[in-house]
Short mmCIF file of C-alpha atoms and ligand atoms in Angstrom, two decimals:
data_model
loop_
_atom_site.label_atom_id
_atom_site.label_comp_id
_atom_site.label_asym_id
_atom_site.label_seq_id
_atom_site.Cartn_x
_atom_site.Cartn_y
_atom_site.Cartn_z
CA MET O 1 -113.80 -72.46 0.82
CA THR O 2 -113.24 -75.07 3.27
CA GLU O 3 -111.38 -73.72 5.99
CA THR O 4 -108.42 -76.16 6.84
CA LYS O 5 -107.64 -77.75 10.43
CA LYS O 6 -104.77 -78.92 11.70
CA LEU O 7 -105.09 -82.15 13.35
CA TYR O 8 -102.44 -83.94 15.71
CA ILE O 9 -102.35 -87.41 16.57
CA LYS O 10 -99.92 -89.62 18.56
CA THR O 11 -99.31 -93.62 17.59
CA TYR O 12 -99.24 -95.83 20.68
CA GLY O 13 -98.59 -99.41 20.61
CA CYS O 14 -97.72 -101.78 17.33
CA GLN O 15 -97.45 -101.68 13.78
CA MET O 16 -100.76 -102.05 12.87
CA ASN O 17 -101.49 -98.65 15.21
CA VAL O 18 -99.44 -96.97 12.92
CA TYR O 19 -101.33 -97.73 9.60
CA ASP O 20 -104.39 -97.06 11.22
CA SER O 21 -102.87 -93.69 12.35
CA GLU O 22 -102.11 -92.80 8.50
CA ARG O 23 -105.26 -94.33 7.43
CA MET O 24 -107.27 -91.95 10.28
CA VAL O 25 -105.53 -89.15 8.41
CA GLU O 26 -106.35 -89.42 5.34
CA ALA O 27 -109.72 -89.94 6.43
CA LEU O 28 -110.22 -87.03 8.39
CA GLY O 29 -108.39 -85.30 5.12
CA GLY O 30 -111.53 -85.56 3.69
CA LYS O 31 -112.69 -82.70 6.21
CA GLY O 32 -110.40 -80.13 5.61
CA TYR O 33 -108.02 -81.09 8.23
CA THR O 34 -104.29 -81.90 7.38
CA GLU O 35 -101.71 -83.09 10.34
CA THR O 36 -99.64 -80.84 12.17
CA LYS O 37 -96.44 -82.13 14.44
CA THR O 38 -97.37 -80.00 17.33
CA PRO O 39 -100.12 -80.71 19.81
CA GLU O 40 -100.39 -76.71 20.51
CA ASP O 41 -101.53 -75.49 17.51
CA ALA O 42 -104.05 -78.55 16.76
CA ASP O 43 -108.24 -78.36 16.30
CA MET O 44 -108.22 -81.61 16.77
CA ILE O 45 -106.13 -84.42 18.91
CA LEU O 46 -106.56 -87.82 18.49
CA LEU O 47 -104.49 -90.75 20.96
CA ASN O 48 -104.30 -93.73 18.98
CA THR O 49 -103.57 -96.12 22.21
CA CYS O 50 -102.14 -99.81 23.21
CA HIS O 51 -104.05 -101.96 26.08
CA ILE O 52 -101.54 -104.67 25.79
CA ARG O 53 -100.45 -103.76 29.27
CA GLU O 54 -101.34 -102.01 32.03
CA LYS O 55 -98.77 -99.84 31.71
CA ALA O 56 -99.45 -98.80 28.10
CA ALA O 57 -102.92 -98.22 28.85
CA GLU O 58 -102.36 -96.06 31.83
CA LYS O 59 -100.09 -93.77 29.92
CA ILE O 60 -103.25 -93.13 28.03
CA TYR O 61 -105.30 -91.40 30.95
CA SER O 62 -102.34 -89.05 32.41
CA GLU O 63 -101.68 -88.00 28.69
CA LEU O 64 -105.04 -87.17 28.23
CA GLY O 65 -104.80 -85.23 31.95
CA ARG O 66 -102.23 -82.60 29.99
CA LEU O 67 -104.17 -82.74 27.34
CA LYS O 68 -107.20 -81.43 29.04
CA GLY O 69 -104.71 -77.91 30.40
CA LEU O 70 -104.65 -77.33 26.56
CA LYS O 71 -108.20 -77.35 26.27
CA ALA O 72 -109.05 -75.00 28.68
CA GLU O 73 -106.60 -72.56 27.03
CA ASN O 74 -108.49 -73.20 23.53
CA PRO O 75 -112.06 -74.66 24.39
CA ASP O 76 -112.85 -75.47 20.33
CA LEU O 77 -109.98 -78.11 20.50
CA LYS O 78 -111.11 -81.52 20.27
CA ILE O 79 -109.88 -84.84 22.01
CA GLY O 80 -110.42 -88.66 20.72
CA VAL O 81 -109.04 -91.34 22.17
CA ALA O 82 -108.75 -94.08 19.16
CA GLY O 83 -107.20 -97.83 19.17
CA CYS O 84 -107.82 -100.77 21.52
CA VAL O 85 -107.77 -98.47 24.75
CA ALA O 86 -110.99 -96.94 23.51
CA GLN O 87 -112.11 -100.33 22.09
CA ALA O 88 -111.90 -102.20 25.59
CA GLU O 89 -112.42 -98.95 27.88
CA GLY O 90 -114.66 -96.49 25.84
CA GLN O 91 -117.25 -95.55 28.32
CA GLU O 92 -114.38 -95.95 31.53
CA ILE O 93 -112.79 -93.09 29.36
CA MET O 94 -115.63 -90.87 28.94
CA ARG O 95 -116.21 -91.17 32.71
CA ARG O 96 -113.01 -90.29 34.03
CA GLN O 97 -111.85 -87.58 31.71
CA PRO O 98 -114.73 -85.74 30.50
CA ALA O 99 -112.48 -83.38 27.86
CA VAL O 100 -112.91 -86.47 25.59
CA ASP O 101 -115.08 -85.72 23.03
CA LEU O 102 -115.02 -88.45 20.89
CA VAL O 103 -113.33 -92.82 21.59
CA VAL O 104 -113.69 -94.66 18.48
CA GLY O 105 -112.89 -98.22 18.36
CA PRO O 106 -110.20 -100.30 16.05
CA GLN O 107 -113.25 -101.44 13.49
CA SER O 108 -114.93 -98.26 13.30
CA TYR O 109 -112.45 -95.70 11.59
CA HIS O 110 -114.28 -95.53 8.31
CA ARG O 111 -116.99 -93.50 10.18
CA LEU O 112 -114.70 -91.25 11.86
CA PRO O 113 -115.93 -88.15 9.36
CA GLN O 114 -119.55 -88.15 10.65
CA MET O 115 -118.50 -88.86 14.27
CA GLU O 116 -116.25 -85.33 13.37
CA ASP O 117 -119.30 -83.87 12.00
CA ARG O 118 -121.21 -84.81 15.75
CA VAL O 119 -118.77 -83.22 17.94
CA GLN O 120 -118.34 -80.30 15.86
CA GLN O 121 -122.18 -79.69 17.04
CA GLY O 122 -120.78 -79.81 20.42
CA LYS O 123 -122.04 -83.52 21.71
CA LYS O 124 -119.83 -86.44 22.23
CA ALA O 125 -119.54 -89.41 20.16
CA LEU O 126 -118.42 -92.81 21.34
CA ASP O 127 -118.34 -95.90 18.81
CA THR O 128 -116.82 -98.88 19.41
CA ASP O 129 -118.65 -101.45 17.48
CA PHE O 130 -117.72 -104.10 15.23
CA PRO O 131 -119.31 -103.56 12.28
CA GLU O 132 -120.32 -105.57 9.91
CA GLU O 133 -119.19 -103.16 6.85
CA ASP O 134 -115.12 -103.42 5.77
CA LYS O 135 -113.94 -100.60 6.97
CA PHE O 136 -111.06 -100.63 4.38
CA ASP O 137 -113.77 -100.34 1.90
CA LYS O 138 -115.09 -97.40 3.43
CA LEU O 139 -111.93 -95.52 4.00
CA ASN O 140 -111.13 -92.69 1.78
CA ALA O 141 -108.69 -93.84 -1.20
CA ARG O 142 -105.06 -92.87 -0.06
CA PRO O 143 -104.63 -89.43 -1.72
CA LYS O 144 -101.72 -89.64 -4.69
CA ALA O 145 -98.92 -88.23 -2.16
CA LYS O 146 -95.41 -88.78 -2.88
CA ARG O 147 -94.30 -91.44 0.01
CA GLY O 148 -90.94 -92.48 1.90
CA PRO O 149 -89.27 -96.25 0.39
CA THR O 150 -91.20 -97.89 2.95
CA ALA O 151 -94.47 -98.58 4.33
CA PHE O 152 -96.98 -101.19 6.52
CA LEU O 153 -100.03 -102.47 4.69
CA THR O 154 -102.86 -104.28 7.01
CA VAL O 155 -103.67 -107.50 5.72
CA GLN O 156 -105.76 -109.45 8.49
CA GLU O 157 -106.49 -108.10 11.70
CA GLY O 158 -108.22 -109.78 15.07
CA CYS O 159 -106.85 -113.02 16.49
CA ASP O 160 -108.72 -116.09 17.22
CA LYS O 161 -105.74 -117.81 19.17
CA PHE O 162 -107.01 -116.21 22.65
CA CYS O 163 -103.66 -116.66 24.54
CA ALA O 164 -104.34 -116.49 28.20
CA PHE O 165 -102.98 -113.52 29.01
CA CYS O 166 -103.72 -111.55 25.73
CA VAL O 167 -106.44 -108.35 25.29
CA VAL O 168 -106.33 -108.95 21.45
CA PRO O 169 -108.75 -110.83 20.67
CA TYR O 170 -111.32 -108.96 22.42
CA THR O 171 -109.77 -105.41 21.32
CA ARG O 172 -109.38 -106.08 17.41
CA GLY O 173 -111.64 -108.83 17.01
CA ALA O 174 -112.21 -111.96 15.18
CA GLU O 175 -109.44 -112.42 12.60
CA VAL O 176 -110.46 -111.06 9.15
CA SER O 177 -108.99 -111.04 5.89
CA ARG O 178 -109.04 -108.33 3.37
CA SER O 179 -108.82 -109.91 -0.44
CA SER O 180 -105.68 -109.71 -2.03
CA GLU O 181 -107.31 -107.67 -4.82
CA GLN O 182 -107.80 -104.99 -2.63
CA VAL O 183 -103.97 -105.71 -0.86
CA LEU O 184 -102.71 -105.91 -4.28
CA THR O 185 -104.50 -102.50 -5.36
CA GLU O 186 -103.37 -100.75 -2.74
CA ALA O 187 -99.54 -102.01 -2.73
CA ARG O 188 -99.14 -101.04 -6.68
CA ASP O 189 -100.70 -98.10 -5.29
CA LEU O 190 -97.60 -97.35 -2.64
CA VAL O 191 -94.77 -98.45 -5.42
CA GLU O 192 -96.48 -95.85 -7.86
CA ARG O 193 -96.18 -92.80 -4.82
CA GLY O 194 -92.42 -94.03 -4.23
CA VAL O 195 -92.66 -97.51 -1.81
CA ARG O 196 -90.26 -99.53 -2.16
CA GLU O 197 -90.85 -101.61 0.59
CA ILE O 198 -93.83 -103.21 2.06
CA THR O 199 -94.61 -104.80 5.32
CA LEU O 200 -97.50 -107.00 5.63
CA LEU O 201 -99.41 -106.69 9.27
CA GLY O 202 -101.46 -108.74 10.82
CA GLN O 203 -101.77 -109.61 14.19
CA ASN O 204 -101.44 -112.87 13.08
CA VAL O 205 -100.67 -112.37 9.76
CA ASN O 206 -99.68 -116.30 8.78
CA ALA O 207 -102.92 -116.85 8.65
CA TYR O 208 -103.82 -114.80 6.42
CA ASN O 209 -106.63 -116.25 4.06
CA GLY O 210 -107.52 -113.66 1.95
CA HIS O 211 -105.93 -115.57 -0.89
CA ASP O 212 -107.07 -119.48 -1.99
CA LYS O 213 -103.08 -120.08 -1.21
CA GLY O 214 -102.60 -118.55 2.30
CA LEU O 215 -99.77 -116.09 2.59
CA ALA O 216 -97.55 -117.12 0.90
CA GLY O 217 -99.69 -117.15 -2.31
CA LEU O 218 -100.31 -112.98 -1.33
CA ILE O 219 -96.54 -112.94 -1.17
CA TRP O 220 -95.97 -114.71 -4.50
CA ASP O 221 -98.69 -112.18 -6.11
CA LEU O 222 -96.79 -109.29 -4.39
CA ASP O 223 -93.27 -110.52 -6.48
CA LYS O 224 -94.47 -109.71 -9.19
CA VAL O 225 -95.54 -105.82 -8.76
CA ASP O 226 -92.65 -104.26 -10.60
CA GLY O 227 -91.16 -101.44 -8.50
CA LEU O 228 -91.49 -103.13 -5.31
CA GLU O 229 -87.84 -104.87 -3.40
CA ARG O 230 -88.63 -106.30 -0.88
CA ILE O 231 -91.89 -107.79 1.42
CA ARG O 232 -91.95 -108.62 4.95
CA PHE O 233 -95.09 -109.67 7.12
CA THR O 234 -95.23 -109.65 11.26
CA THR O 235 -96.71 -110.94 13.66
CA SER O 236 -96.60 -114.91 12.70
CA HIS O 237 -97.86 -117.56 15.04
CA PRO O 238 -95.35 -120.41 15.36
CA SER O 239 -98.63 -123.02 14.58
CA ASP O 240 -99.70 -121.03 11.27
CA MET O 241 -96.05 -121.39 9.57
CA ASP O 242 -97.09 -123.59 6.46
CA GLU O 243 -94.93 -125.35 3.86
CA ALA O 244 -95.57 -122.53 1.38
CA LEU O 245 -94.81 -120.11 3.65
CA ILE O 246 -91.28 -121.55 5.00
CA GLU O 247 -90.05 -122.27 1.78
CA ALA O 248 -90.85 -118.79 0.04
CA HIS O 249 -88.15 -117.91 2.36
CA GLY O 250 -85.67 -119.84 0.49
CA THR O 251 -87.08 -118.99 -2.98
CA CYS O 252 -88.92 -115.68 -3.28
CA ASP O 253 -86.29 -113.19 -3.74
CA LYS O 254 -88.14 -110.34 -2.70
CA LEU O 255 -89.01 -112.17 0.62
CA MET O 256 -86.43 -110.52 2.97
CA PRO O 257 -84.16 -113.31 5.63
CA TYR O 258 -85.81 -111.81 8.96
CA LEU O 259 -88.70 -113.58 11.02
CA HIS O 260 -90.46 -112.29 13.93
CA LEU O 261 -91.80 -115.66 15.34
CA PRO O 262 -92.89 -115.23 18.84
CA VAL O 263 -92.82 -117.77 21.59
CA GLN O 264 -93.00 -116.26 24.60
CA SER O 265 -91.55 -119.24 27.10
CA GLY O 266 -89.52 -121.95 26.66
CA SER O 267 -91.54 -124.09 28.97
CA ASP O 268 -93.72 -126.86 27.91
CA ARG O 269 -95.98 -126.28 31.36
CA ILE O 270 -96.08 -122.22 30.58
CA LEU O 271 -96.57 -122.53 27.01
CA LYS O 272 -99.95 -124.72 27.92
CA ALA O 273 -101.15 -122.54 30.72
CA MET O 274 -100.60 -120.12 28.12
CA ASN O 275 -102.73 -121.68 25.28
CA ARG O 276 -99.94 -121.29 22.61
CA LYS O 277 -101.12 -124.84 21.40
CA HIS O 278 -97.15 -125.63 20.34
CA THR O 279 -94.56 -127.07 22.84
CA ALA O 280 -91.18 -125.35 23.20
CA ASP O 281 -89.62 -128.65 20.96
CA GLU O 282 -92.44 -127.73 17.95
CA TYR O 283 -91.30 -124.51 17.81
CA ILE O 284 -87.52 -125.49 17.85
CA ARG O 285 -87.87 -128.04 15.09
CA LEU O 286 -90.01 -125.27 13.32
CA ILE O 287 -87.04 -122.71 13.48
CA GLU O 288 -85.01 -125.84 12.29
CA ARG O 289 -87.05 -126.39 9.06
CA ILE O 290 -87.56 -122.62 8.11
CA ARG O 291 -83.54 -122.32 8.26
CA ALA O 292 -83.19 -125.29 6.23
CA ALA O 293 -84.68 -122.56 3.83
CA ARG O 294 -83.18 -119.49 4.29
CA PRO O 295 -79.61 -120.53 6.28
CA ASP O 296 -79.03 -116.62 7.13
CA LEU O 297 -82.44 -116.23 8.29
CA LEU O 298 -82.41 -113.89 11.04
CA LEU O 299 -84.70 -114.39 13.98
CA SER O 300 -87.09 -112.42 16.11
CA GLY O 301 -89.46 -113.45 18.79
CA ASP O 302 -91.17 -111.92 22.15
CA PHE O 303 -90.91 -113.42 25.48
CA ILE O 304 -93.01 -113.10 28.43
CA VAL O 305 -91.51 -113.36 31.75
CA GLY O 306 -93.09 -113.90 35.29
CA PHE O 307 -96.77 -115.74 33.76
CA PRO O 308 -98.82 -116.98 36.83
CA GLY O 309 -97.47 -120.04 38.13
CA GLU O 310 -93.79 -119.83 36.17
CA THR O 311 -91.59 -121.48 38.52
CA ASP O 312 -87.51 -120.80 38.43
CA GLN O 313 -87.68 -124.33 36.21
CA ASP O 314 -89.77 -122.74 33.76
CA HIS O 315 -87.77 -120.01 33.37
CA ALA O 316 -84.40 -121.96 33.24
CA ASP O 317 -86.23 -123.51 30.81
CA THR O 318 -87.02 -120.10 28.41
CA MET O 319 -83.49 -119.09 28.75
CA ASN O 320 -82.52 -122.42 27.50
CA LEU O 321 -84.67 -122.44 24.90
CA VAL O 322 -83.03 -118.92 23.88
CA ARG O 323 -79.38 -120.30 23.79
CA GLU O 324 -80.74 -123.50 21.56
CA VAL O 325 -82.57 -120.94 19.03
CA PHE O 326 -80.41 -117.59 18.86
CA TYR O 327 -82.20 -114.21 17.87
CA GLY O 328 -80.82 -111.91 16.27
CA GLN O 329 -83.40 -109.39 17.98
CA ALA O 330 -85.71 -109.94 20.58
CA TYR O 331 -88.81 -108.15 22.74
CA SER O 332 -89.35 -109.17 26.46
CA PHE O 333 -92.09 -108.21 28.47
CA LYS O 334 -92.61 -108.90 32.69
CA TYR O 335 -96.11 -110.49 32.38
CA SER O 336 -98.80 -107.83 33.32
CA THR O 337 -102.52 -108.54 34.19
CA ARG O 338 -105.47 -107.95 31.70
CA PRO O 339 -108.69 -107.25 33.00
CA GLY O 340 -110.89 -109.92 31.24
CA THR O 341 -108.51 -112.70 30.22
CA PRO O 342 -108.67 -115.65 31.28
CA ALA O 343 -105.04 -115.72 33.00
CA ALA O 344 -105.99 -112.53 34.95
CA GLU O 345 -108.12 -114.98 36.99
CA LYS O 346 -105.25 -117.08 38.02
CA THR O 347 -103.97 -116.72 41.57
CA GLU O 348 -100.32 -117.87 41.43
CA GLN O 349 -99.13 -114.63 40.16
CA VAL O 350 -95.48 -114.28 40.07
CA ASP O 351 -93.87 -111.72 42.59
CA GLU O 352 -92.86 -108.50 41.06
CA THR O 353 -89.47 -108.74 42.46
CA VAL O 354 -88.79 -112.40 40.52
CA LYS O 355 -90.55 -111.18 37.66
CA THR O 356 -87.79 -108.17 37.38
CA GLU O 357 -85.26 -110.81 37.88
CA ARG O 358 -86.15 -112.92 35.23
CA LEU O 359 -86.70 -109.93 33.20
CA HIS O 360 -82.89 -108.81 33.46
CA ALA O 361 -81.69 -112.17 33.32
CA LEU O 362 -83.11 -113.15 30.03
CA GLN O 363 -82.64 -109.31 28.79
CA ALA O 364 -79.09 -109.79 29.07
CA LEU O 365 -78.73 -113.05 26.93
CA LEU O 366 -80.98 -111.58 24.27
CA THR O 367 -78.70 -108.82 24.25
CA THR O 368 -75.32 -110.66 23.52
CA GLN O 369 -77.05 -112.23 21.28
CA GLN O 370 -78.21 -109.22 19.51
CA LYS O 371 -74.73 -107.95 19.58
CA GLN O 372 -73.06 -111.17 18.53
CA ALA O 373 -75.74 -111.12 15.08
CA GLN O 374 -74.41 -107.53 14.49
CA GLU O 375 -70.89 -108.41 14.53
CA ALA O 376 -71.04 -111.19 12.69
CA MET O 377 -71.86 -108.62 9.73
CA VAL O 378 -68.74 -106.79 10.51
CA GLY O 379 -66.69 -106.91 6.96
CA LYS O 380 -69.67 -108.18 5.09
CA THR O 381 -71.32 -106.36 2.20
CA VAL O 382 -75.31 -105.93 2.70
CA LYS O 383 -78.35 -104.58 0.20
CA VAL O 384 -79.35 -101.38 2.14
CA LEU O 385 -82.72 -99.57 1.36
CA PHE O 386 -82.08 -95.82 2.36
CA GLU O 387 -84.86 -94.47 4.11
CA LYS O 388 -83.77 -90.84 5.31
CA LYS O 389 -80.82 -88.88 6.38
CA GLY O 390 -78.53 -89.19 9.19
CA ARG O 391 -78.11 -87.12 12.17
CA ILE O 392 -74.49 -86.60 10.76
CA GLU O 393 -74.52 -84.03 7.82
CA GLY O 394 -73.94 -86.46 4.51
CA GLN O 395 -75.51 -89.53 6.03
CA LEU O 396 -78.43 -91.67 5.32
CA ILE O 397 -79.86 -94.16 7.34
CA GLY O 398 -81.51 -97.44 6.09
CA LYS O 399 -82.08 -100.70 6.67
CA SER O 400 -80.68 -103.77 5.57
CA ASP O 401 -82.23 -107.45 4.43
CA TYR O 402 -81.90 -108.39 8.23
CA LEU O 403 -83.61 -105.00 9.11
CA HIS O 404 -80.48 -103.79 11.23
CA ALA O 405 -80.17 -100.05 11.05
CA VAL O 406 -76.94 -98.94 8.76
CA HIS O 407 -76.06 -95.96 8.61
CA ALA O 408 -73.08 -95.01 5.48
CA ASP O 409 -72.22 -91.59 4.33
CA ALA O 410 -74.15 -91.34 0.99
CA PRO O 411 -75.75 -88.68 -1.40
CA ASP O 412 -79.38 -87.51 -0.61
CA GLU O 413 -80.16 -88.78 -4.28
CA MET O 414 -79.89 -92.23 -3.33
CA ILE O 415 -82.73 -92.55 -0.59
CA GLY O 416 -85.51 -94.99 -1.83
CA LYS O 417 -82.34 -96.88 -3.45
CA THR O 418 -81.20 -99.98 -2.45
CA VAL O 419 -77.28 -100.13 -2.53
CA SER O 420 -74.29 -102.78 -1.90
CA VAL O 421 -72.60 -101.39 1.83
CA LYS O 422 -69.76 -103.12 3.43
CA ILE O 423 -70.47 -102.99 7.07
CA GLU O 424 -67.15 -101.65 9.18
CA ASN O 425 -68.51 -101.16 12.38
CA SER O 426 -71.38 -102.50 14.86
CA VAL O 427 -72.87 -99.97 17.68
CA THR O 428 -75.88 -100.47 20.29
CA ASN O 429 -79.08 -101.51 17.98
CA SER O 430 -76.85 -100.31 14.14
CA LEU O 431 -74.79 -100.80 11.92
CA SER O 432 -72.48 -98.81 9.93
CA GLY O 433 -70.28 -99.07 6.59
CA VAL O 434 -68.90 -97.36 3.38
CA LEU O 435 -70.76 -97.43 -0.34
CA VAL O 436 -69.02 -100.18 -2.11
N1 LIG Z 1 -100.47 -110.83 17.97
C1 LIG Z 1 -98.62 -110.49 17.96
C2 LIG Z 1 -98.80 -110.10 19.35
C3 LIG Z 1 -99.87 -109.94 20.17
S1 LIG Z 1 -98.70 -108.54 21.22
C4 LIG Z 1 -98.35 -112.32 18.29
O1 LIG Z 1 -99.24 -113.02 18.43
O2 LIG Z 1 -97.27 -112.54 18.86
C5 LIG Z 1 -97.20 -108.16 21.04
C6 LIG Z 1 -96.68 -108.85 22.60
O3 LIG Z 1 -96.86 -108.23 24.00
C7 LIG Z 1 -96.83 -110.53 22.91
O4 LIG Z 1 -96.44 -111.27 21.74
C8 LIG Z 1 -96.30 -110.73 23.88
O5 LIG Z 1 -95.21 -111.16 24.02
C9 LIG Z 1 -96.55 -109.11 24.59
N2 LIG Z 1 -97.44 -109.70 25.28
C10 LIG Z 1 -98.95 -109.64 24.97
N3 LIG Z 1 -100.06 -109.58 26.25
C11 LIG Z 1 -99.01 -109.16 27.44
C12 LIG Z 1 -99.64 -109.10 28.52
N4 LIG Z 1 -100.73 -109.22 29.12
N5 LIG Z 1 -98.66 -109.41 29.61
C13 LIG Z 1 -96.81 -108.61 29.01
N6 LIG Z 1 -96.71 -108.80 27.71
C14 LIG Z 1 -97.82 -109.46 27.21
FE1 LIG Z 2 -102.52 -112.22 21.28
FE2 LIG Z 2 -101.68 -114.45 21.07
FE3 LIG Z 2 -103.86 -113.37 19.47
FE4 LIG Z 2 -100.84 -112.99 19.34
S1 LIG Z 2 -101.42 -114.97 19.01
S2 LIG Z 2 -102.32 -111.73 19.34
S3 LIG Z 2 -100.69 -113.38 21.48
S4 LIG Z 2 -103.73 -114.26 21.29
FE1 LIG Z 3 -101.74 -102.94 21.58
FE2 LIG Z 3 -103.25 -103.12 20.19
FE3 LIG Z 3 -101.38 -103.08 19.13
S1 LIG Z 3 -103.59 -103.67 22.09
S2 LIG Z 3 -100.07 -103.94 20.48
S3 LIG Z 3 -102.50 -101.49 19.60
S4 LIG Z 3 -103.55 -104.32 18.61
#
């Protein structure tokens, strides 16, 4: 009998890492590992890392410093680093932190079982290749265990856009789409195991080309999967929103009225310097077309303040774009210089205090819009897919069609069910209501 070992996996970064972590747990399941939520009793600890901003990457080294202490107490403990920091700084990690046994880049997860053999023999293992073979073909089939009502499903990886600030084209490689057959098989399997809502993932998901009719074609195929109630997708690039995808927002009932469509800046000068391949006006016109197809769509976005060369006027242009577009929800970041990206070469870096001021101003505006969008839901009846118990006894938490977190008093049997809830209250980041 193989002895069971415990795996502790900590996930940083985007949803794609969340999905990959699930797949890694499954891949190592074949080697006798089960997941633990406490690092202290783990036989292996994996950090699934993010390289998008400097802070995210530096966090990994301090975390590894802490884990070194655990290894001192338990010399059999193996420590691994996966994800985008592994891809970008594999050798460097091994050099800076000798406690690390294993480094695996995002395209090599199917090789984890062999790498595990190697570290069990007391050797180090490093794999940051971009292999020819498809990791999803080689990864263990998902075990048939029951799952929660929502799931991520990666359909596309990598990015060919090369925005001047971004590491993703380097850490995840070129755009690759999974075949629609493979995606549909996985989706049906997820639904059999209790999933009701699938979020299709890709760094550039609307450039998906694994179906002859693109992402819209895939969505319409998924629309026919019995038992699947909701479809979402993220993240999209404005240049790849084709007519069929826009139309689907108006005609496909399972496609939810929520869209994350980052613009990064409202200044044409900065958009050009960022290599975003569209103007502010083209973005605004695009939003108009999507809203014509689906008027109640809730829009989300990403913004960067303090890109090299950004002036007060450029920042004002961003604020004006936000006022014109209106976001129900959005993320905003201070520009962070990333080694190896074109923007890192620019000399006109923006002062840190200026970045902070601009971020505060933008976030204040975005928060006001989010609050307004949430308050507009009060009094309305929305569909909520309940996902889990709330903090208060007798309460369940789920998401509305618009991705708002909603809690309501409801029996546990309603977990996994989509029900109508009348919204009564809006607080920071969530809504509450009563069953109707
Ligand atoms: N593929 C997605 C998201 C990639 S990363 C897209 O194109 O939208 C998520 C967000 O992180 C980006 O949208 C951007 O706003 C932010 N980001 C990326 N690189 C950054 C950097 N160097 N500094 C600050 N924010 C960054
Ligand atoms: Fe990065 Fe731009 Fe690609 Fe998004 S589209 S992953 S921001 S390079
Ligand atoms: Fe981070 Fe890599 Fe995702 S850099 S945002 S984990 S693709």
